[in-house]
């Protein structure tokens, strides 16, 4: 087959497809040295065709349609990264001191699309972020999944945030109570001479004050049949359960199994512990790991491979802006350094994260029909030496590298 | 890539020690590792030093020392051969407190003459050192007294702990810090400026202390010569003086007057300079025997520090942190002042001095010709070093510069280039074997050889 | 000055035989020079047969797969104080009787294993004493899988109350304004503590319409205490607290009461005998003095306290308070009680069958009898003597501490 | 251990009661069901004859003839044991330390308190010889002394004055390990500089005098050296013989004696790193041969270093080091005397140990943990005696040695046995039946006409240091509580995501 003939043959189907429909104005073709579909497949010099925000086709070896705009990328194209727990653009606003239960709170009300945090997230290759409370409230409210560009809300009711961690327990004004890390003044209780009505309280004096009190309150809330607990029990609304120590994780898993909740545990550095893992498997909950600090012990780094072996979906919490968006790939690098398989780590950044956020069939992979969130990397994204050169959200170029790099 | 530096080696393995002449400065010879079998590393790429590689070269290691590096070095039988894609020298963390007693690291009343060696605690947190070795870090510059203006003498130590002394260099540098939040209190501008002046004042005092010591030595020599000459004179005419004295004594007794001795005068002996351990330590830095590492971040202090250290020509200044040092790149390059950067991602909750933190700093300084070192920020998590170097490359730093920043550059700045930092004959056998490029965090680290012993596989 | 020689080789670590992965085998025959069953005379050259977690035979004979100097039943500690601190007690109301500590336990804590390897196999866990009526306590084993249903021996074993200075510690009444809410706390004195205690029982007895579901649940629990279905365990250290506890018992005719941490109970022999309450003694301090910890006061317990209570025929148990120091743990307390004059058999009963009976689990644990749980402690000498040590522990028939490796 | 002060009157009364038991004339016979001589096999129902403070006869009852006019103590069910020896303690003093770093000129004699509760406890546990040194909250403390725990005045107490110099490798309050080691090194550097300056000044003066004599035509008789050359093995300042030893500054003289090996050194170590520092300082300054390390339980990790240096050790820490492994979270219990015994380190048990004060009870616990019986008993008798250089005087029951005996009412290692009588140098000084405070500890009954025990006054400020020491213990407890609280918090990037 002479070279000329092959190009004609190869372009025939495209031509036929093209002329069948009028050429849309925002069709984009990208040919890259390497394309990661997301389910472990890696395509060499693949062609990605995107049309009005959706992926039209992902193929390898097919010649691009010359009449449509084409962008050649000498690097890797992958789906956009997904950060499963973050307070981007809403630092310090996603929890409330005075009440333990904020069933009606909705993080969507705090979503500021133009905030600089989202731009820095885009620069790190993150296209979707789940705005969810940080676990300081027993019932933190409803989290939402948003895109980091264009102000688009991907999933308004991504999860109901509950917390089984010690952070959610109020503290009495008893002087002996040394809450780890609490500033000295917090222990004095309400400011002297403060207003007298009973509801008013400084940070730290709030019901419930114990694990048993917290479990009793949650049991009562779920027994009441009110929203949003009823839809959580019916399985329509996933939950995220904040739990850090191993006994907190087991308590959260037992509660989820008892009430038939689905979703994920957040924090859980030692989720890889065999006894905790068996409880998690029984409850079917996923795990949102971290965020990890630098001095993370090996035991917690190794929980990612153990969880993925057990078949549980694993994702990373970012907790921006406290942590920089660059940290997401740094967590991945640390997991790789203790021997986690590459596919498991990549799934944690994309496919599993989307599944946990409840948007598994819309983002996270490069496949026909999915939303066109993808990133052009200078090299292997799991290698910290590569950078995001262009980030597309919903098919539109959302961020590109400011200065030409020699 | 430059063709490998080919080293021919006679087949017989030299049993004698490399002669001490090979080694520079007050360096301790590592005692023989217990009789390890001969080790050989064969790799597709052997990186002797960043920018100089050997295609499928071989590294031969015996008794903790690299015996030979070359293309086709004969491997004696009985040697254990390790295969890998890339081999390079062990990483050197330029800014760490690994393996130190935590209380000493933040002890506020540390003086310039305090020694970090006194805080090296092999029984504390061994897992931190194991994690560092697993991250490829085989030696680190460790420093106590992060909370005081002068932090005493830092040390260069190996991260693996064995019966052989883990100390590579007892006094790798003199250290100090300016403008840090001390004891929870963030200093205002005047405090910070005052701290620079106190540092410079101490340097000046030490210089005068060393000069007065030299002066005293000369004066004492001349004085002693004078006295010796005087004594010979006096001995020569002692008999005459004795006769005169007896005569005068007799006269005085005859006249009933009281005999008066002749007054003996001589110029006083010069007084020695009072020994001051702190000035001794600072003087070594002023004379350039050891580099002076100063942690400083804000532009105003860097500006003042650079101006005020201008007159100290033999001072080998190194700046750590240097968050706002971008605009001084040319001056730093021209005065050959090394900079230790801590390129870790920082969220909004960072300490006051890191407000202008940016991961691209390392790349920009390196491009302007500054000798850039990468450190893990003075904490004890040295295992992050490889990730930090990769992040720096990800933000514009040249890959070779980044590898140099964690291997040969720190070794050179802290006078240990003869021992660590490169894969050459005579160096300490710190060898890393990777499945890909050393800074590719996607590729796992297969073997770590520390001082000739395989510690990680 | 040369650099220090800092060798890596640590001193030979001769640690307790390492925690073995739970042996899968479930049947053992263990013979010993002396088998102390705590349910009858000790058996010389006895043997205990264990199958599927239960004791299947106890009697004379030798030739077991394990040979040790002595076997005793698993020790039981009712005052072990392993809790998650202030997170284990609900302080939003002064009496949280209906809340159970079962939801606030950290079964991953290393302290359980510390108790297990020192011979304590069953413990009573109660909420911390920062509330006047803290809530329900549970009896559980100190080993096995880290879930409650695997370790539970008896749920709702006791209702925990506390007198003395701890419940009022840290509370501060405002100088003005409404004192009754959660953010300004009553009580602040011992009188206040007793008032809240009496009010809880008084409201239960009055029982007029209570709307709040939580308060109603509390009243149900208190009613069960008054009906005798549930034992009340009260922490009372000082003489006046012990007296207050007994007066409350007699005033509200509370059938079963344990006075826990009863440092100065020995000062009130008549009241103890009259009231029929049982007592859990604290660990014996070396100089007899126990610091209050919340106020600058201290209380005194003599070494003979155990013998005195024995002579008064008061049911009492010993406790080690989960001590970290070797030499002050529950097994050592039994030795110190003997130093105060208590006979060996009574000391053995005070750490095995009596505490089991006090919390109603004596049909499962507390003594070596056929059919009971196979909780055994193996010794290398006469139990409770300082020259002997716990070398092996069986929990539910599993060998969790193996005497065989020659560990120091 | 609290050391509350009863009002002086009550204390005098208690002490008085104890002493009245002793009597003159120096002849005493002890008959016991068993005599544990610690220098050979035990003797069943033997007899010990003590005259003028020394044992003159020892053996089976029928072989040893009883002098007619001797007082007889003991009975068939008792066990005689050599008096226990406390190799190092900082108890029994008003304040354990001055607050200046280097104070070698201090002397225990000025602060020891003959009627302190500690000495009463010593008698109660059968301890007959106590080495009292300064506390550990210092860089170089002062000189201590060896005492017998009975007597009203310091002279009656004293067995050997001016014995031992206390140093500490454990950081003093406010110092860290780096600054503490620096201060230790400077203490000896300062001594060296001081001596060198002294010699140089003397030489200059003599040189000037010679030249002046020549100038004036006088004959100068050569002054002979008044001092003596510097001894010691590590470093020397030559020409020290020019200086009369009396002229040396009191601040430096004891340190010089230490470097010349004329003083025993007791160095306190809390961590293995302290042990390394202590041995380094001792080697560098030549007093390693006369060094004893006073260690806490964590130092077992440096047992190799100690064995290599061949120095004896006093274990003031707990017998078992309970430590949590940060990585696995498991708790490890290490039996410290076992490790020391395996490594061949000579160790003595101490009544300072938080495990328990009574040496007999500690020896029993050690045997329970697997230490041979002989090694355990030696650790409370022979080894401390050798450490204090009193091997020939005390530690065992042999003819010619001092008559220090502790009489138990049963096997000393059993938990139910008490010390009935204590005899020091032939004089019975303690009788349990007359021991007021022991009766109260046992039966809780407060005997008549003694101060009410319950209202114990809070430790008054001038015991700040003791409280400090206690504070240190509280701190230690505090750390453990904090440590356990952290463990409760287990793993993780901390609440709220490692903020």
Coordinates of N, CA, C and O in Angstrom, one line a residue, chain D residues 43-151:
Chain D
X43 N 24.3 -20.6 106.1 CA 24.5 -21.5 107.3 C 23.2 -21.6 108.0 O 22.5 -20.7 108.3
X44 N 22.7 -22.9 108.1 CA 21.5 -23.2 108.8 C 21.7 -23.0 110.3 O 22.7 -23.3 110.9
X45 N 20.6 -22.4 111.0 CA 20.6 -22.0 112.4 C 22.1 -21.8 112.9 O 22.7 -22.5 113.6
X46 N 22.6 -20.7 112.4 CA 24.0 -20.3 112.7 C 24.0 -19.2 113.8 O 22.9 -18.7 114.3
X47 N 25.2 -18.8 114.1 CA 25.4 -17.8 115.2 C 26.5 -16.8 114.7 O 27.5 -17.3 114.1
X48 N 26.3 -15.5 115.0 CA 27.3 -14.5 114.6 C 27.7 -13.8 115.9 O 26.8 -13.4 116.7
X49 N 29.0 -13.7 116.2 CA 29.4 -13.0 117.4 C 30.1 -11.7 116.9 O 31.0 -11.7 116.0
X50 N 29.6 -10.6 117.4 CA 30.2 -9.3 117.0 C 30.7 -8.6 118.3 O 30.0 -8.4 119.2
X51 N 32.0 -8.3 118.2 CA 32.6 -7.5 119.3 C 33.3 -6.3 118.8 O 33.9 -6.3 117.8
X52 N 33.0 -5.2 119.6 CA 33.5 -3.9 119.2 C 33.3 -3.6 117.8 O 34.2 -3.1 117.0
X53 N 32.1 -3.9 117.3 CA 31.7 -3.5 115.9 C 32.2 -4.4 114.8 O 31.7 -4.3 113.7
X54 N 33.0 -5.4 115.1 CA 33.5 -6.3 114.0 C 33.0 -7.7 114.3 O 32.9 -8.1 115.5
X55 N 32.8 -8.5 113.3 CA 32.4 -9.9 113.4 C 33.7 -10.7 113.9 O 34.7 -10.6 113.2
X56 N 33.5 -11.3 115.0 CA 34.7 -12.1 115.5 C 34.5 -13.6 115.3 O 35.4 -14.3 115.1
X57 N 33.2 -14.0 115.2 CA 33.0 -15.5 115.0 C 31.7 -15.6 114.2 O 30.8 -14.9 114.4
X58 N 31.7 -16.7 113.4 CA 30.5 -16.9 112.5 C 30.5 -18.4 112.2 O 31.5 -18.9 111.8
X59 N 29.3 -19.0 112.4 CA 29.2 -20.4 112.0 C 28.0 -21.0 112.6 O 27.1 -20.4 113.0
X60 N 28.0 -22.4 112.5 CA 26.8 -23.1 113.0 C 26.7 -22.9 114.5 O 27.7 -22.6 115.2
X61 N 25.5 -22.8 115.1 CA 25.3 -22.5 116.5 C 26.1 -23.3 117.4 O 26.7 -22.9 118.3
X62 N 26.1 -24.7 117.1 CA 26.8 -25.5 118.1 C 28.4 -25.4 117.9 O 29.1 -25.6 118.8
X63 N 28.8 -24.8 116.8 CA 30.3 -24.7 116.7 C 30.8 -23.4 117.3 O 32.0 -23.3 117.7
X64 N 29.9 -22.4 117.3 CA 30.4 -21.0 117.7 C 30.0 -20.8 119.2 O 28.8 -21.0 119.5
X65 N 31.0 -20.5 120.0 CA 30.7 -20.4 121.5 C 30.2 -19.0 121.8 O 30.7 -18.0 121.2
X66 N 29.2 -18.9 122.6 CA 28.6 -17.6 122.8 C 29.2 -17.0 124.1 O 29.2 -17.6 125.1
X67 N 29.8 -15.8 124.0 CA 30.3 -15.1 125.2 C 29.2 -14.8 126.2 O 28.0 -14.5 125.7
X68 N 29.5 -14.9 127.5 CA 28.4 -15.0 128.5 C 27.7 -13.6 128.6 O 26.6 -13.5 128.8
X69 N 28.5 -12.5 128.3 CA 27.9 -11.2 128.6 C 27.3 -10.5 127.4 O 27.3 -9.3 127.3
X70 N 27.0 -11.3 126.3 CA 26.6 -10.7 125.0 C 25.1 -10.6 125.0 O 24.4 -11.4 125.6
X71 N 24.6 -9.6 124.3 CA 23.1 -9.5 124.1 C 22.8 -10.4 122.9 O 23.6 -10.5 122.0
X72 N 21.7 -11.1 123.0 CA 21.4 -12.0 121.9 C 20.1 -11.5 121.1 O 19.2 -11.0 121.7
X73 N 20.2 -11.6 119.8 CA 19.1 -11.1 119.0 C 18.7 -12.2 118.0 O 19.5 -13.1 117.7
X74 N 17.5 -12.2 117.5 CA 17.1 -13.1 116.5 C 16.5 -14.4 117.1 O 16.5 -14.6 118.3
X75 N 16.0 -15.3 116.2 CA 15.4 -16.5 116.7 C 15.4 -17.5 115.6 O 16.0 -17.3 114.5
X76 N 14.9 -18.7 115.8 CA 15.0 -19.8 114.8 C 14.3 -19.4 113.5 O 14.8 -19.8 112.4
X77 N 13.3 -18.6 113.5 CA 12.6 -18.4 112.2 C 13.2 -17.2 111.4 O 12.7 -16.8 110.3
X78 N 14.2 -16.5 112.0 CA 14.7 -15.3 111.3 C 15.8 -15.7 110.3 O 16.4 -16.8 110.4
X79 N 16.1 -14.8 109.4 CA 17.1 -14.9 108.4 C 18.1 -13.7 108.5 O 17.6 -12.6 108.5
X80 N 19.4 -14.0 108.7 CA 20.3 -12.9 108.8 C 20.9 -12.6 107.4 O 21.2 -13.6 106.7
X81 N 21.0 -11.4 107.1 CA 21.5 -11.0 105.8 C 22.5 -9.9 106.0 O 22.3 -9.0 106.8
X82 N 23.6 -9.8 105.2 CA 24.5 -8.7 105.3 C 23.7 -7.4 105.1 O 22.8 -7.3 104.2
X83 N 24.1 -6.3 105.8 CA 23.4 -5.0 105.6 C 23.4 -4.6 104.2 O 24.5 -4.8 103.5
X84 N 22.3 -4.1 103.6 CA 22.3 -3.7 102.2 C 23.1 -2.4 102.1 O 23.3 -1.6 103.0
X85 N 23.6 -2.1 100.8 CA 24.5 -1.0 100.6 C 23.8 -0.1 99.5 O 23.5 -0.7 98.4
X86 N 23.7 1.1 99.7 CA 23.1 2.0 98.7 C 24.3 2.7 98.0 O 25.0 3.5 98.6
X87 N 24.6 2.3 96.7 CA 25.8 2.8 96.0 C 25.7 4.3 95.7 O 26.7 4.9 95.5
X88 N 24.5 4.8 95.5 CA 24.4 6.3 95.2 C 23.0 6.8 95.4 O 22.0 6.1 95.0
X89 N 22.9 7.9 96.1 CA 21.6 8.5 96.3 C 21.8 10.0 96.5 O 22.9 10.5 96.8
X90 N 20.8 10.8 96.1 CA 20.9 12.2 96.4 C 19.8 12.6 97.5 O 19.4 13.8 97.6
X91 N 19.3 11.6 98.2 CA 18.3 11.9 99.2 C 19.0 12.3 100.5 O 20.2 12.2 100.6
X92 N 18.2 12.6 101.5 CA 18.7 12.8 102.8 C 19.4 14.2 102.9 O 20.2 14.4 103.8
X93 N 19.2 15.1 102.0 CA 19.8 16.4 102.0 C 18.8 17.5 101.9 O 17.7 17.3 101.5
X94 N 19.2 18.7 102.3 CA 18.3 19.8 102.3 C 18.0 20.1 100.8 O 16.9 19.9 100.3
X95 N 19.1 20.5 100.1 CA 18.9 20.8 98.6 C 19.9 20.0 97.9 O 21.1 20.0 98.3
X96 N 19.5 19.4 96.8 CA 20.5 18.5 96.1 C 21.5 19.2 95.3 O 22.6 18.7 95.0
X97 N 21.2 20.5 94.8 CA 22.2 21.1 93.9 C 22.2 22.6 94.1 O 21.2 23.2 94.4
X98 N 23.4 23.2 94.0 CA 23.5 24.7 93.8 C 23.0 24.9 92.3 O 23.0 24.0 91.5
X99 N 22.7 26.2 92.0 CA 22.2 26.4 90.6 C 23.3 26.9 89.7 O 23.1 27.2 88.6
X100 N 24.6 27.0 90.2 CA 25.7 27.4 89.3 C 26.2 26.1 88.6 O 26.1 25.0 89.3
X101 N 26.6 26.2 87.3 CA 26.9 25.0 86.6 C 28.0 24.1 87.2 O 27.9 23.0 87.5
X102 N 29.1 24.8 87.4 CA 30.3 24.1 87.8 C 30.6 24.5 89.3 O 31.1 25.6 89.5
X103 N 30.4 23.5 90.2 CA 30.6 23.9 91.6 C 31.3 22.7 92.3 O 30.7 22.1 93.3
X104 N 32.5 22.3 91.9 CA 33.2 21.2 92.6 C 33.5 21.4 94.0 O 33.8 20.5 94.8
X105 N 33.6 22.7 94.4 CA 34.0 23.0 95.8 C 32.9 22.7 96.8 O 33.2 22.8 98.0
X106 N 31.7 22.4 96.4 CA 30.7 22.2 97.4 C 30.9 20.9 98.1 O 31.6 20.0 97.6
X107 N 30.3 20.8 99.3 CA 30.5 19.5 100.1 C 29.2 19.1 100.7 O 28.5 20.0 101.3
X108 N 28.8 17.9 100.6 CA 27.5 17.4 101.2 C 27.5 17.6 102.7 O 26.4 17.9 103.2
X109 N 28.6 17.7 103.3 CA 28.6 17.8 104.8 C 27.7 18.9 105.2 O 27.1 18.9 106.3
X110 N 27.7 20.0 104.4 CA 27.0 21.2 104.8 C 25.5 21.1 104.6 O 24.8 22.0 105.0
X111 N 25.0 20.1 103.9 CA 23.5 20.1 103.7 C 22.9 18.8 104.0 O 21.6 18.6 103.9
X112 N 23.6 17.8 104.5 CA 23.0 16.5 104.9 C 22.2 16.7 106.1 O 22.5 17.5 107.0
X113 N 21.1 16.0 106.2 CA 20.1 16.2 107.3 C 20.0 14.8 108.1 O 19.3 13.9 107.7
X114 N 20.7 14.7 109.2 CA 20.8 13.4 109.9 C 19.4 12.8 110.2 O 19.3 11.6 110.2
X115 N 18.4 13.6 110.4 CA 17.1 13.0 110.8 C 16.1 13.1 109.6 O 14.9 13.1 109.8
X116 N 16.6 13.0 108.4 CA 15.7 13.0 107.2 C 14.9 11.7 107.2 O 15.4 10.7 107.7
X117 N 13.7 11.7 106.7 CA 12.9 10.5 106.6 C 13.6 9.4 105.9 O 13.5 8.2 106.1
X118 N 14.5 9.9 104.9 CA 15.1 8.9 104.0 C 16.0 7.9 104.8 O 15.9 6.7 104.6
X119 N 16.7 8.5 105.8 CA 17.5 7.6 106.6 C 16.7 6.6 107.4 O 17.0 5.4 107.6
X120 N 15.5 7.1 107.9 CA 14.6 6.2 108.6 C 14.2 5.0 107.7 O 14.2 3.9 108.0
X121 N 13.8 5.4 106.4 CA 13.4 4.4 105.5 C 14.6 3.4 105.2 O 14.4 2.2 105.2
X122 N 15.8 3.9 105.2 CA 16.9 3.0 104.9 C 17.0 1.9 106.0 O 17.1 0.7 105.7
X123 N 16.9 2.4 107.3 CA 16.9 1.4 108.3 C 15.7 0.4 108.2 O 15.9 -0.8 108.3
X124 N 14.6 0.9 107.8 CA 13.4 0.0 107.7 C 13.6 -1.0 106.6 O 13.2 -2.2 106.7
X125 N 14.4 -0.7 105.5 CA 14.6 -1.7 104.5 C 16.0 -2.4 104.7 O 16.4 -3.2 103.8
X126 N 16.7 -2.2 105.8 CA 17.9 -2.9 106.1 C 19.1 -2.4 105.4 O 20.1 -3.1 105.2
X127 N 19.1 -1.1 104.9 CA 20.3 -0.5 104.3 C 21.2 0.0 105.4 O 20.7 0.8 106.3
X128 N 22.4 -0.4 105.4 CA 23.3 0.0 106.5 C 24.4 1.0 106.1 O 25.0 1.6 106.9
X129 N 24.7 1.1 104.8 CA 25.7 2.0 104.3 C 25.2 2.8 103.1 O 24.6 2.1 102.2
X130 N 25.3 4.1 103.1 CA 24.6 4.9 102.0 C 25.7 5.9 101.5 O 26.4 6.6 102.3
X131 N 25.8 5.9 100.2 CA 26.7 6.9 99.6 C 25.8 8.1 99.1 O 25.0 7.9 98.2
X132 N 26.0 9.2 99.8 CA 25.1 10.4 99.4 C 25.9 11.3 98.6 O 27.0 11.8 98.9
X133 N 25.4 11.5 97.4 CA 26.1 12.5 96.4 C 25.2 13.6 96.1 O 24.0 13.6 96.4
X134 N 25.7 14.6 95.4 CA 24.9 15.8 95.1 C 23.9 15.3 94.0 O 24.0 14.3 93.4
X135 N 22.9 16.2 93.8 CA 21.9 15.8 92.8 C 22.4 15.9 91.4 O 23.6 16.2 91.1
X136 N 21.5 15.6 90.4 CA 22.0 15.5 89.0 C 21.6 16.8 88.2 O 21.9 16.9 87.1
X137 N 21.0 17.8 88.9 CA 20.7 19.0 88.1 C 21.9 20.0 88.1 O 21.8 21.0 88.7
X138 N 23.0 19.5 87.5 CA 24.2 20.3 87.5 C 25.0 19.9 86.3 O 24.7 19.0 85.6
X139 N 26.2 20.6 86.1 CA 27.2 20.1 85.1 C 28.2 19.4 85.9 O 28.4 18.2 85.8
X140 N 28.9 20.1 86.9 CA 29.8 19.4 87.8 C 29.3 19.8 89.2 O 29.4 21.0 89.6
X141 N 28.8 18.8 89.9 CA 28.3 19.1 91.3 C 29.4 19.1 92.2 O 30.6 19.2 91.8
X142 N 29.2 18.8 93.5 CA 30.3 18.9 94.5 C 30.6 17.5 95.0 O 30.3 16.5 94.4
X143 N 31.3 17.5 96.1 CA 31.8 16.2 96.7 C 30.7 15.7 97.7 O 30.0 16.4 98.3
X144 N 30.7 14.3 97.7 CA 29.7 13.7 98.6 C 30.4 13.0 99.7 O 31.5 13.3 100.0
X145 N 29.7 12.1 100.4 CA 30.3 11.3 101.5 C 29.5 10.0 101.7 O 28.4 9.9 101.2
X146 N 30.2 9.1 102.3 CA 29.6 7.8 102.6 C 29.1 7.8 104.1 O 29.9 8.3 105.0
X147 N 27.9 7.5 104.4 CA 27.3 7.6 105.7 C 26.7 6.3 106.2 O 26.4 5.4 105.3
X148 N 26.5 6.2 107.5 CA 25.6 5.2 108.0 C 24.3 5.9 108.4 O 24.3 7.0 108.9
X149 N 23.1 5.2 108.1 CA 21.9 5.9 108.2 C 21.4 6.0 109.7 O 20.2 5.9 109.9
X150 N 22.3 6.3 110.6 CA 21.8 6.4 112.0 C 22.8 7.4 112.7 O 23.9 7.6 112.3
X151 N 22.2 8.2 113.6 CA 23.1 9.1 114.3 C 22.4 10.5 114.3 O 21.6 10.8 113.4

